[in-house]
Amino acid sequence: MSGTLYGIGVGPGDPDLITLKAYRVLQAAPVLAYPAPETGDSLARQIVAPHLTDEKTEIAIRMPLSAPKFPDNTVYGEAATQLEQHLAKGQDVAVLCEGDPFFYGSFMYLFARMAERHAVEVVPGVSSPMACAAVLGAPLAAQNDILTILPAPLPSDQLKARLEATDAAAIIKLGRHFERVRTLIAELNLTGCARYIERATMEAERVVPLADVEPSSSPYFSMILVHRRGQAWLR
Amino acid sequence: MSGTLYGIGVGPGDPDLITLKAYRVLQAAPVLAYPAPETGDSLARQIVAPHLTDEKTEIAIRMPLSAPKFPDNTVYGEAATQLEQHLAKGQDVAVLCEGDPFFYGSFMYLFARMAERHAVEVVPGVSSPMACAAVLGAPLAAQNDILTILPAPLPSDQLKARLEATDAAAIIKLGRHFERVRTLIAELNLTGCARYIERATMEAERVVPLADVEPSSSPYFSMILVHRRGQAWLR
């Protein structure tokens, strides 16, 4: 009997925002795998740390800084081979994914390599836009709103066109693109409808007025939520 | 001491896709409230039913079929008044929300009425697009993809323009709009990149090839996921 590969969403950061299902898979699986930087800790591993009690085999899937652009590299191929050895022994493997596995998550590269030959189950998780909205007290979308998820690294003209054509937006992956995006939002007269947050639901969570953000300090895990109808749209 | 109003996302349907945090709030709150149809059961209440053990005060917020368009009605105003009476007695109130409270959820109308005068906490939940993607084995978005959430009741020209301008889309609230949306997807040559699912993670979950869906049977809780790069985009 071959094991099952689980891709489990561990949620946005607060360890209690993991689902009961993910928690159970986590407890039962003898093997854990998770993405990690070239050196240092894995964020996904940190999120579930309070829930880990017994000894497990752990596999850090480390992404070298020098790696070519996702997913054109050998890291996932090598990881897949390693995980397959455990599955072949009949061991279930739980791959930890920040947020949700299929919402801009790297689990999909393992899924693509392994789903045809192995039993794979994806356990969805709470995603960062929902977590940011909850903390900010800023609903994402209602009724027949169009909601657009926009990665900040996109070219400015594309971001601008998409912001003009949507009711609401979550701009993700800000990091070094923050200042360009803030300027663009101002040019569209959307500053009053935009809210900024860093590391929602994590210990280092920080809500800052958009105007006060120090651009060089904006981390990858920051987000701007925009709703064209502004703050008063619910009343 | 006044009570706290919690808006808790109960996830897409599988009772185990509730978060640990929502589960704990659910156990602790003496008062539960939930949206419900004019007659019959509340879906949000059904989702958490396996987790309810002790007796609680329960308040069904029933939406008359004759009610004017959301949120232009008195239902939420009356509900807010009712919930406030419990908060004033120092009782916490947990409002159950299908999926996530701020992702097209009706909790935001209570939030708008009550957040200024009461302690309110929103507990984010797993949303339906992530649940649909997990069940279908179809990642929503990767890297710098633009992902657009499109409510099917929108006019066809708007749906078409937005589908043309996005990498990936989740088309929600299909119901009686299904056939119009399917035709539109065919006109855009996106049929091969589209996947259909009903009631993801619920007991009545059903995955059907888009071509085989009987339009009159498509429920409100159905969804079409589109990714322009089709099925093979991860390899």
Coordinates of C-alpha atoms in Angstrom, one line a residue, chain A residues 21 28 69 71 84 110 114 125-126 130 132 141 154 170 174 183 215 217 226 233:
Chain A
K21 CA -8.8 18.6 8.8
A28 CA -1.2 11.5 11.6
K69 CA 12.6 31.4 -12.1
P71 CA 9.2 26.4 -11.6
E84 CA 8.1 9.3 -3.4
L110 CA 4.9 19.0 -6.6
M114 CA 3.2 13.6 -8.5
G125 CA -6.6 26.7 3.8
V126 CA -7.4 30.3 4.8
M130 CA -9.3 36.9 3.7
C132 CA -6.0 40.8 5.8
A141 CA -16.2 42.1 -1.9
L154 CA 3.2 43.2 -12.7
A170 CA -6.1 42.7 -3.3
L174 CA 4.3 44.1 -2.5
T183 CA 2.1 56.1 -6.5
P215 CA 8.8 51.8 1.4
S217 CA 10.5 48.3 5.1
V226 CA -8.7 48.4 -2.4
W233 CA -19.9 51.4 1.0

